[in-house]
PDB file of C-alpha atoms in Angstrom:
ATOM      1  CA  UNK V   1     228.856 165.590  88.728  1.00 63.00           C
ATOM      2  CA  UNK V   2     228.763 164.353  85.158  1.00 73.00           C
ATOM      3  CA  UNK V   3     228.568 160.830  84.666  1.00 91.00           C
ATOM      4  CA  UNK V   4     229.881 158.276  81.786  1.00 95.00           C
ATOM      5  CA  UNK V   5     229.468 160.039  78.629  1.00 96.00           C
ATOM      6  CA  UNK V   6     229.809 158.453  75.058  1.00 97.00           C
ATOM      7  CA  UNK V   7     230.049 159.871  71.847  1.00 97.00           C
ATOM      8  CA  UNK V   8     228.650 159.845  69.433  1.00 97.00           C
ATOM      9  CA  UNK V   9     225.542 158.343  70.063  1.00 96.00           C
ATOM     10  CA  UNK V  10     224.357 157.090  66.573  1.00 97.00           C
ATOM     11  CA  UNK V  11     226.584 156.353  63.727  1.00 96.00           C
ATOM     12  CA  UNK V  12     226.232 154.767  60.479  1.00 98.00           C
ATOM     13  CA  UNK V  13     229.339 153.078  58.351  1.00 98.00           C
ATOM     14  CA  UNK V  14     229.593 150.718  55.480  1.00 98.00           C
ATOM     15  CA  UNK V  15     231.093 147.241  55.484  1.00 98.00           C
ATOM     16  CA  UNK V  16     235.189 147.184  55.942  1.00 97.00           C
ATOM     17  CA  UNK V  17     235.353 150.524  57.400  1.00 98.00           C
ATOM     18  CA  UNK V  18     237.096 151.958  60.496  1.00 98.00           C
ATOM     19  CA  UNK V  19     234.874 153.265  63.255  1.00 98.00           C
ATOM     20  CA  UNK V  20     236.147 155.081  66.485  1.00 98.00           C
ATOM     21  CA  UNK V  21     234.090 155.336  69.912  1.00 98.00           C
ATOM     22  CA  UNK V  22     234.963 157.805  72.722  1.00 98.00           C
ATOM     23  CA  UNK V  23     234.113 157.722  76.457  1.00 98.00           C
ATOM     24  CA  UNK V  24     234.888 159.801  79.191  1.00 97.00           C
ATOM     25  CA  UNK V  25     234.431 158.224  82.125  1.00 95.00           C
ATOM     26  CA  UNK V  26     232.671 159.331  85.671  1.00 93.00           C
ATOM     27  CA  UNK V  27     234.638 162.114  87.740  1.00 92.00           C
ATOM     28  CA  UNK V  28     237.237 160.129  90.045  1.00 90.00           C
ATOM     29  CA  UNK V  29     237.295 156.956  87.991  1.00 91.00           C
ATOM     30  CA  UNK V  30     240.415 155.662  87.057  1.00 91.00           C
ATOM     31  CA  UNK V  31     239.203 152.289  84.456  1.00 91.00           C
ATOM     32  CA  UNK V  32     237.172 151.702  81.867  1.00 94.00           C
ATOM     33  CA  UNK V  33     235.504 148.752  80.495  1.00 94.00           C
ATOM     34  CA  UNK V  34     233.478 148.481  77.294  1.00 97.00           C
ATOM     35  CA  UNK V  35     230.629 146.384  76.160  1.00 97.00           C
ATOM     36  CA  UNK V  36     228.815 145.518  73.156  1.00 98.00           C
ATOM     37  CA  UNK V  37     225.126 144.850  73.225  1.00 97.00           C
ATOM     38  CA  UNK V  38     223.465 143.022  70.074  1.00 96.00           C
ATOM     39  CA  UNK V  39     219.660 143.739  69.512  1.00 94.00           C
ATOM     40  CA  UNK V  40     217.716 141.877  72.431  1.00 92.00           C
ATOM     41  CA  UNK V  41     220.711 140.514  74.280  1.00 95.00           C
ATOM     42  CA  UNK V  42     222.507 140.854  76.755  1.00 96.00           C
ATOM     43  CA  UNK V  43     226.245 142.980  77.181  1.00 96.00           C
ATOM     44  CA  UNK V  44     229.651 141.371  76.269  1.00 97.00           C
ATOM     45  CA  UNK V  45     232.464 142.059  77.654  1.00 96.00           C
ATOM     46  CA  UNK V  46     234.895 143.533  74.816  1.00 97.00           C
ATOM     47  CA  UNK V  47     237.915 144.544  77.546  1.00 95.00           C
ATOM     48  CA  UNK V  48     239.055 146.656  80.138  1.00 93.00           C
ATOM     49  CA  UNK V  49     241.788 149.276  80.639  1.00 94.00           C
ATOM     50  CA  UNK V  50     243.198 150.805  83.545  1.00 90.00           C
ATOM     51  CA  UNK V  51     246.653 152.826  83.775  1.00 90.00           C
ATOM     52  CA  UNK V  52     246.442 153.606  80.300  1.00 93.00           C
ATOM     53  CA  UNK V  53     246.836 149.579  79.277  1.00 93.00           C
ATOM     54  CA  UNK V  54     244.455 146.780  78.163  1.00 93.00           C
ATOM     55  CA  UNK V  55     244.236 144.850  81.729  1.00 90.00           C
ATOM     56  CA  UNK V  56     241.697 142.126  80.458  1.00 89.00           C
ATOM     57  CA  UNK V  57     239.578 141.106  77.327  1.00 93.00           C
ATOM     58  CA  UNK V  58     236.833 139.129  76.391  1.00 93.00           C
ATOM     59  CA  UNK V  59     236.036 136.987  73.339  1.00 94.00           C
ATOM     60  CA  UNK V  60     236.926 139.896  70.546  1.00 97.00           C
ATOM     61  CA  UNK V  61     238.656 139.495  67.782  1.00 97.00           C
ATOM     62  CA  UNK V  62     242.079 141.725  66.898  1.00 96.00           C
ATOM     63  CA  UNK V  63     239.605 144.075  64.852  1.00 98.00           C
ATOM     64  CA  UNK V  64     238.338 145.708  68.119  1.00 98.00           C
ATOM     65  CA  UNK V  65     241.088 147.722  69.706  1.00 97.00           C
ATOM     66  CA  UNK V  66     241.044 150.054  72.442  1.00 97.00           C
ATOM     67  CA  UNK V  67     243.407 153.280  73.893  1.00 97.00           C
ATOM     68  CA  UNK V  68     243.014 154.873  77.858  1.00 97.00           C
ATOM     69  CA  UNK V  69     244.737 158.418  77.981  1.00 97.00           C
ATOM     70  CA  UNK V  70     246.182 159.878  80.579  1.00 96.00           C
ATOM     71  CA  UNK V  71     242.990 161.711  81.522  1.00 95.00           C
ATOM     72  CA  UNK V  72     241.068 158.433  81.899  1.00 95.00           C
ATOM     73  CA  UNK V  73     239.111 158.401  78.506  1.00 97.00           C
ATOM     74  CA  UNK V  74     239.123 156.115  76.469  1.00 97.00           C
ATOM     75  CA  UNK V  75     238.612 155.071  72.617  1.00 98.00           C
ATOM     76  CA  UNK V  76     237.271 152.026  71.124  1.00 98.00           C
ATOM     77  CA  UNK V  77     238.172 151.163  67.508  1.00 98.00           C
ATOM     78  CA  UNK V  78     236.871 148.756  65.039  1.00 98.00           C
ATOM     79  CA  UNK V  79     238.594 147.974  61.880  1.00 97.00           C
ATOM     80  CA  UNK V  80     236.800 146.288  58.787  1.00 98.00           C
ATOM     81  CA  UNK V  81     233.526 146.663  60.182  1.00 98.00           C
ATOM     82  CA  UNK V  82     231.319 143.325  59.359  1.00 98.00           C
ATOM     83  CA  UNK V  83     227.541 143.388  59.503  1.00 97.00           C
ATOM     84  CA  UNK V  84     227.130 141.509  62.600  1.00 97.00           C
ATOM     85  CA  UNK V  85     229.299 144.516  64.456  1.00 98.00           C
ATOM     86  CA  UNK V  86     225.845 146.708  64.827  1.00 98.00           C
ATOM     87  CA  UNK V  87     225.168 146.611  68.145  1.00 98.00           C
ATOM     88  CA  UNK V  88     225.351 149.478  71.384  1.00 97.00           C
ATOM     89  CA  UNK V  89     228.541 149.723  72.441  1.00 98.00           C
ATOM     90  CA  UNK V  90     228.594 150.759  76.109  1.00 96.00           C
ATOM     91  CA  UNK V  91     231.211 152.503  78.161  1.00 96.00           C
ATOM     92  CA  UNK V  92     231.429 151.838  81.788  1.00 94.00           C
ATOM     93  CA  UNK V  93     233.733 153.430  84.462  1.00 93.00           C
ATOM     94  CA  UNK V  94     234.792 152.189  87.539  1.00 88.00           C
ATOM     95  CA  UNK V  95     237.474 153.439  90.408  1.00 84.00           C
ATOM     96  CA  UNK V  96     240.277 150.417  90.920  1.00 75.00           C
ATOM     97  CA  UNK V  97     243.075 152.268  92.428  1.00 66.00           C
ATOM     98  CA  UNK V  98     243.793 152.100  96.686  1.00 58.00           C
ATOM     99  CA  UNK V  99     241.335 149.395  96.566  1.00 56.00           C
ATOM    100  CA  UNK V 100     238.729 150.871  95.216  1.00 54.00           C
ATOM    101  CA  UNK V 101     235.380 148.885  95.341  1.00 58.00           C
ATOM    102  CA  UNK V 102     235.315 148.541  90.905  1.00 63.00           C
ATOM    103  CA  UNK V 103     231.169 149.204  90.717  1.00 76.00           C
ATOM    104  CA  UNK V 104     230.304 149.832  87.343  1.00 85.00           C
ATOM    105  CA  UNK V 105     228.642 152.992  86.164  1.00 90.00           C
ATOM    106  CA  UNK V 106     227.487 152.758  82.584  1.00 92.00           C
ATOM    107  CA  UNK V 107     226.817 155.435  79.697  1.00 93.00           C
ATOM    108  CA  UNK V 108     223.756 155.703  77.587  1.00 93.00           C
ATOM    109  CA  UNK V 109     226.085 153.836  74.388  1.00 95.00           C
ATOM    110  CA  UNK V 110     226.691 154.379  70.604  1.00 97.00           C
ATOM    111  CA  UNK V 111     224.676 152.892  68.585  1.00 97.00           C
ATOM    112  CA  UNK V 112     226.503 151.435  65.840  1.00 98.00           C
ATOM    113  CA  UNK V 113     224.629 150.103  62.293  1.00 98.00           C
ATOM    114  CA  UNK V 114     226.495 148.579  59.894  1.00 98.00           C
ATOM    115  CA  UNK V 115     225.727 148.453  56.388  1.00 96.00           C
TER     116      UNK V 115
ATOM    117  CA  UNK T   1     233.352 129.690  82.829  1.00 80.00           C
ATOM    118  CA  UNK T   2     230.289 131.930  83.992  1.00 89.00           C
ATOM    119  CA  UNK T   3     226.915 131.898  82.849  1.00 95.00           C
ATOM    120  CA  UNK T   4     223.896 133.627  83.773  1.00 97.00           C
ATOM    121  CA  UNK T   5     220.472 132.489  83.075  1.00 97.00           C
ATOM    122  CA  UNK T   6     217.430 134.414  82.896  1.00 98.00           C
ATOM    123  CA  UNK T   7     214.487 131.943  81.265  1.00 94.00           C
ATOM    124  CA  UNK T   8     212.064 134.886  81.148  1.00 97.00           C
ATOM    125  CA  UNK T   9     212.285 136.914  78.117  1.00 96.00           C
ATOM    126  CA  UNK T  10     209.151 139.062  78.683  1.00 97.00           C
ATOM    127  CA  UNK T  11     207.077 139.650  81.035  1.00 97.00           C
ATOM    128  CA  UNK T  12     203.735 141.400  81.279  1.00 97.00           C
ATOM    129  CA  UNK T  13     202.046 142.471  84.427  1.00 97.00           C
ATOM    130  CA  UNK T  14     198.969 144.997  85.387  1.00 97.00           C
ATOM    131  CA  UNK T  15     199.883 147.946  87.473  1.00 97.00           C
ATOM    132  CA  UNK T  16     200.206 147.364  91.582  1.00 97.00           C
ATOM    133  CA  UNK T  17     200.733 143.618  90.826  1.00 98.00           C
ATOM    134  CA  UNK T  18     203.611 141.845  92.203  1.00 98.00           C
ATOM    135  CA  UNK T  19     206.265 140.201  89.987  1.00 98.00           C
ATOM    136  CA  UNK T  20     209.462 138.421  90.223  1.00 98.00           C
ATOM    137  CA  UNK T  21     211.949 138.547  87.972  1.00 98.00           C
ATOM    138  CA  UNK T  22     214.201 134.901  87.840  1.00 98.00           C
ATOM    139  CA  UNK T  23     218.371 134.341  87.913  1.00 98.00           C
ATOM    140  CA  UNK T  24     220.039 131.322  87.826  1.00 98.00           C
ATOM    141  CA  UNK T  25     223.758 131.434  87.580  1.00 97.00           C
ATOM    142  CA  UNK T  26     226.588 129.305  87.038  1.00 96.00           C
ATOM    143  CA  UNK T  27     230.539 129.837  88.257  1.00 93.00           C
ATOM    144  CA  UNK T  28     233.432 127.711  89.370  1.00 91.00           C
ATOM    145  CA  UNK T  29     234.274 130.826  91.904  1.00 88.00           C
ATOM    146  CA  UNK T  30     233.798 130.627  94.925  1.00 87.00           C
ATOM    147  CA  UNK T  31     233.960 134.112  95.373  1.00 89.00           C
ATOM    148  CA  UNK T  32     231.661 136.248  93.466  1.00 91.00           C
ATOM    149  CA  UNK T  33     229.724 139.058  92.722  1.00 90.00           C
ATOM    150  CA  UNK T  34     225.946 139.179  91.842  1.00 93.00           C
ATOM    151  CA  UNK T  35     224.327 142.358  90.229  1.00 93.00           C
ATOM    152  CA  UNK T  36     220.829 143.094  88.445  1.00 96.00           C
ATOM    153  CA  UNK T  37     220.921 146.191  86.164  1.00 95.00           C
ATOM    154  CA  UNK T  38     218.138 148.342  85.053  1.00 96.00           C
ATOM    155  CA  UNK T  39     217.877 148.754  81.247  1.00 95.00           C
ATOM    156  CA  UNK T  40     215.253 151.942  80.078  1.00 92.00           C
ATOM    157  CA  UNK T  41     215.031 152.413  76.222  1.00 88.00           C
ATOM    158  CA  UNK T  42     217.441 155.518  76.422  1.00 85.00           C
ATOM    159  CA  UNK T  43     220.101 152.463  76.807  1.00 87.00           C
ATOM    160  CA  UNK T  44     221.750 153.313  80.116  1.00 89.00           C
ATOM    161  CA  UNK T  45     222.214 150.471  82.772  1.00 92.00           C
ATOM    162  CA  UNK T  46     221.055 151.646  85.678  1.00 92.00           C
ATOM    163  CA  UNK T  47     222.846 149.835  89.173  1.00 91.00           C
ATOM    164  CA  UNK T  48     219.894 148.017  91.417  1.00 93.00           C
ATOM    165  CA  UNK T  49     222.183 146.077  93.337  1.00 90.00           C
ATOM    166  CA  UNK T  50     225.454 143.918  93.811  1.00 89.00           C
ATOM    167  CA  UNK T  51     225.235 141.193  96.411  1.00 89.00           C
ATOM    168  CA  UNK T  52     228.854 139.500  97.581  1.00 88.00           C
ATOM    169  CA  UNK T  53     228.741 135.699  97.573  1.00 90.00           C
ATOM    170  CA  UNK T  54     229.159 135.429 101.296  1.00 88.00           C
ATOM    171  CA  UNK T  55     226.354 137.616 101.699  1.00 85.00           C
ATOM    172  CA  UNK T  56     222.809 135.277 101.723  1.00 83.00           C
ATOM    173  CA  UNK T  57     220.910 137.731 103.253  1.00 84.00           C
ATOM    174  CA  UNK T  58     218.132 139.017 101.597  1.00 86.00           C
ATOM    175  CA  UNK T  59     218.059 142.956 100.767  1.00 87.00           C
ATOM    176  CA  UNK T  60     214.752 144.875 100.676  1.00 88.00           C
ATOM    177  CA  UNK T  61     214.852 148.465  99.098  1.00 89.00           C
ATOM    178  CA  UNK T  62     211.725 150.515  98.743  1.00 94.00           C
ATOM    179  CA  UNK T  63     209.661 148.209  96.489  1.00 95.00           C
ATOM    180  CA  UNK T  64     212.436 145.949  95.046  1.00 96.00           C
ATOM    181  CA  UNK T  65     213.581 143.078  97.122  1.00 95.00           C
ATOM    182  CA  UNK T  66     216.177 139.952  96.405  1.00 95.00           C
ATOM    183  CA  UNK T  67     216.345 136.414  97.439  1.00 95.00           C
ATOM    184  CA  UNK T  68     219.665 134.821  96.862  1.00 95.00           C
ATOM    185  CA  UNK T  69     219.938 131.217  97.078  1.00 94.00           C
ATOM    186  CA  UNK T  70     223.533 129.417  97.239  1.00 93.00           C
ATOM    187  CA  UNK T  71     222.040 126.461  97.270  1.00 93.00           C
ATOM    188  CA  UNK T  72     220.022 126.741  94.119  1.00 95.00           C
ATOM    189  CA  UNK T  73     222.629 129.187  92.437  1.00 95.00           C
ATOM    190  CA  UNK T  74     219.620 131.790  92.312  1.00 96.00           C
ATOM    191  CA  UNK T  75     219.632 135.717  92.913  1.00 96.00           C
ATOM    192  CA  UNK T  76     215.601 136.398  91.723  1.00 97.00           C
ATOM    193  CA  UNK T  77     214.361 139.758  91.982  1.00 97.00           C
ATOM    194  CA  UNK T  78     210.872 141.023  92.791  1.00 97.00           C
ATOM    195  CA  UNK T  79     208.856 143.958  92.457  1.00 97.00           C
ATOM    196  CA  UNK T  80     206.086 144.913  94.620  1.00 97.00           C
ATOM    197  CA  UNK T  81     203.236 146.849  93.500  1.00 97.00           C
ATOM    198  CA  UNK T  82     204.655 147.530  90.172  1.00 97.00           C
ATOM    199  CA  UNK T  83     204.638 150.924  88.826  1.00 97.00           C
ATOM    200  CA  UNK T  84     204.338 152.231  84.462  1.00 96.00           C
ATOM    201  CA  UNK T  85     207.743 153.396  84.987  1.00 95.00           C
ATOM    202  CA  UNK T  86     209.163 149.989  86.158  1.00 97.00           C
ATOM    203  CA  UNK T  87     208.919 148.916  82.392  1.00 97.00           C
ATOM    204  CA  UNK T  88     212.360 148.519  80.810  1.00 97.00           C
ATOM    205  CA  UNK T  89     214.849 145.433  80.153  1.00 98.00           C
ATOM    206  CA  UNK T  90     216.189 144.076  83.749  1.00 98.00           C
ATOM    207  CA  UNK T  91     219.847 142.181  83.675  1.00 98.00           C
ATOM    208  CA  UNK T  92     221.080 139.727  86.432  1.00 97.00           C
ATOM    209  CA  UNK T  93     224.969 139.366  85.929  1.00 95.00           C
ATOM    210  CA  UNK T  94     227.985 137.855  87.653  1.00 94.00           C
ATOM    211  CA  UNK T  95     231.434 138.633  88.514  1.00 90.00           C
ATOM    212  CA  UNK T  96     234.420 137.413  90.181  1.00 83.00           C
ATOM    213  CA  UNK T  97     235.630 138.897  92.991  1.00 73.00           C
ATOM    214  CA  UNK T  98     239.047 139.371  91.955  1.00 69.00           C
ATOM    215  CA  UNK T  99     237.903 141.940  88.835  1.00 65.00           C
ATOM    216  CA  UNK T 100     236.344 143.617  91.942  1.00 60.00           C
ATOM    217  CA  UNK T 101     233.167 143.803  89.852  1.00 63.00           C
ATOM    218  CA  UNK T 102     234.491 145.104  86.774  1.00 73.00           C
ATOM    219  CA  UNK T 103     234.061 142.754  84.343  1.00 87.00           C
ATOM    220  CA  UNK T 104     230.322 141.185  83.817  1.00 92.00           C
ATOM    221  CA  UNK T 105     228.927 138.409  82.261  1.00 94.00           C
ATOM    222  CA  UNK T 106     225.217 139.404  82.094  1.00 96.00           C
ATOM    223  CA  UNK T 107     222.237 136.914  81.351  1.00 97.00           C
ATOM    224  CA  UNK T 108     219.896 137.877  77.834  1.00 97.00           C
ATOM    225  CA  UNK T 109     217.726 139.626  80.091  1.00 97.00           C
ATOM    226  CA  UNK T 110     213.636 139.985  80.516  1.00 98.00           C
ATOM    227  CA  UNK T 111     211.852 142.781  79.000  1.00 97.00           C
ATOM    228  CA  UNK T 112     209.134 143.829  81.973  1.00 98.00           C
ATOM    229  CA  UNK T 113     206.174 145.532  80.238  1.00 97.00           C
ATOM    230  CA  UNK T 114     203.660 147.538  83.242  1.00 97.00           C
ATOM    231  CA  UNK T 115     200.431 148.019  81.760  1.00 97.00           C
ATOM    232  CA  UNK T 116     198.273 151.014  83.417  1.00 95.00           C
TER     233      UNK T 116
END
């Protein structure tokens, strides 16, 4: 049973560029959330999406975007990438529908430098 | 709005020693989720636990046990007879109940170094 994969792992773009981040989440799970993770903190919340929509987001600005398909996977995109953008960006899946119990169950990340 | 607090940043213990791991947290919920997350430096989270607010007992698996504390708005972990492969990054975080655990706010974590 594969769990959350993320690709690609490492990645390395220039100021004001576009970046895209894939994830396919756990077999079963239905939503996906995605974090970022700055060098020796903790993960923030970037949003969620579930039913192919955006159900919540955190403190991001327009520049981060997101897409589910109808296979569950998502995309995470980042438009005029800033310096302060390199971080991990983690994928998590979780199961929502029927009540599902929404545990988390994270990839390894992409790691994302900006320069 | 939610905050986690975790006041150690590193840690350093000798092999077999015990050490606990500290979580204070901060909601307006009063229904909630508490988690701690296992960090290694291939950058997966690894799921220890999640604890339901209702829930004050304390949880003992193998060598890892929890104390949560309502009353102090604390969820420490500790590790008994540490183990080399117990170093990594450990992260306490909180949810509300209604995101069913989907949605985090984690604390900046404490880097737990086992020296052999």
């Amino acid at each position: 049973d594969a769990g959350v994969t993320q690709s690609p792992t490492h990645l390395i773009k220039t100021r004001g560029q576009q970046v895209t981040l894939r994830c396919s989440p756990k077999s079963g799970h239905d939503t996906v959330s995605w974090y970022q993770q700055a060098l020796g903190q903790g993960p923030q919340f970037i949003f969620q999406y579930y039913e192919e929509e955006e159900r919540q987001r955190g403190n991001f600005p327009d520049r981060f975007s997101g897409h589910q398909f109808p296979n569950y996977s998502s995309e995470l995109n980042v438009n005029a990438l800033l310096l302060g953008d390199s971080a991990l960006y983690l994928c998590a899946s979780s199961f929502l529908g029927r009540g599902g119990g929404g545990e988390l169950f994270f990839g390894e990340g992409s790691r994302l430098t900006v320069l | 709005a939610q905050k986690v607090t975790q006041a150690q940043t590193e840690i350093s213990v000798v092999e077999k020693e015990d050490v606990t791991l500290d979580c204070v947290y901060e909601t307006r919920d009063t229904t909630y989720y508490l988690f701690w997350y296992k960090q290694p430096p291939s950058g997966e989270l690894v799921f220890l636990i999640r604890r339901n607010s209702f829930d004050e007992q304390n949880e003992i698996s193998g060598r890892y046990s929890w104390n949560f504390q309502k009353s102090t708005s604390s969820f420490n972990f500790t590790i008994t007879a540490s183990q080399v492969v117990d170093s990594a990054v450990y992260f306490c975080a909180l949810s509300e109940a209604k995101t069913s655990g989907s949605r985090l706010t984690f604390g900046e974590g404490t880097q737990l170094t086992v020296n052999p």
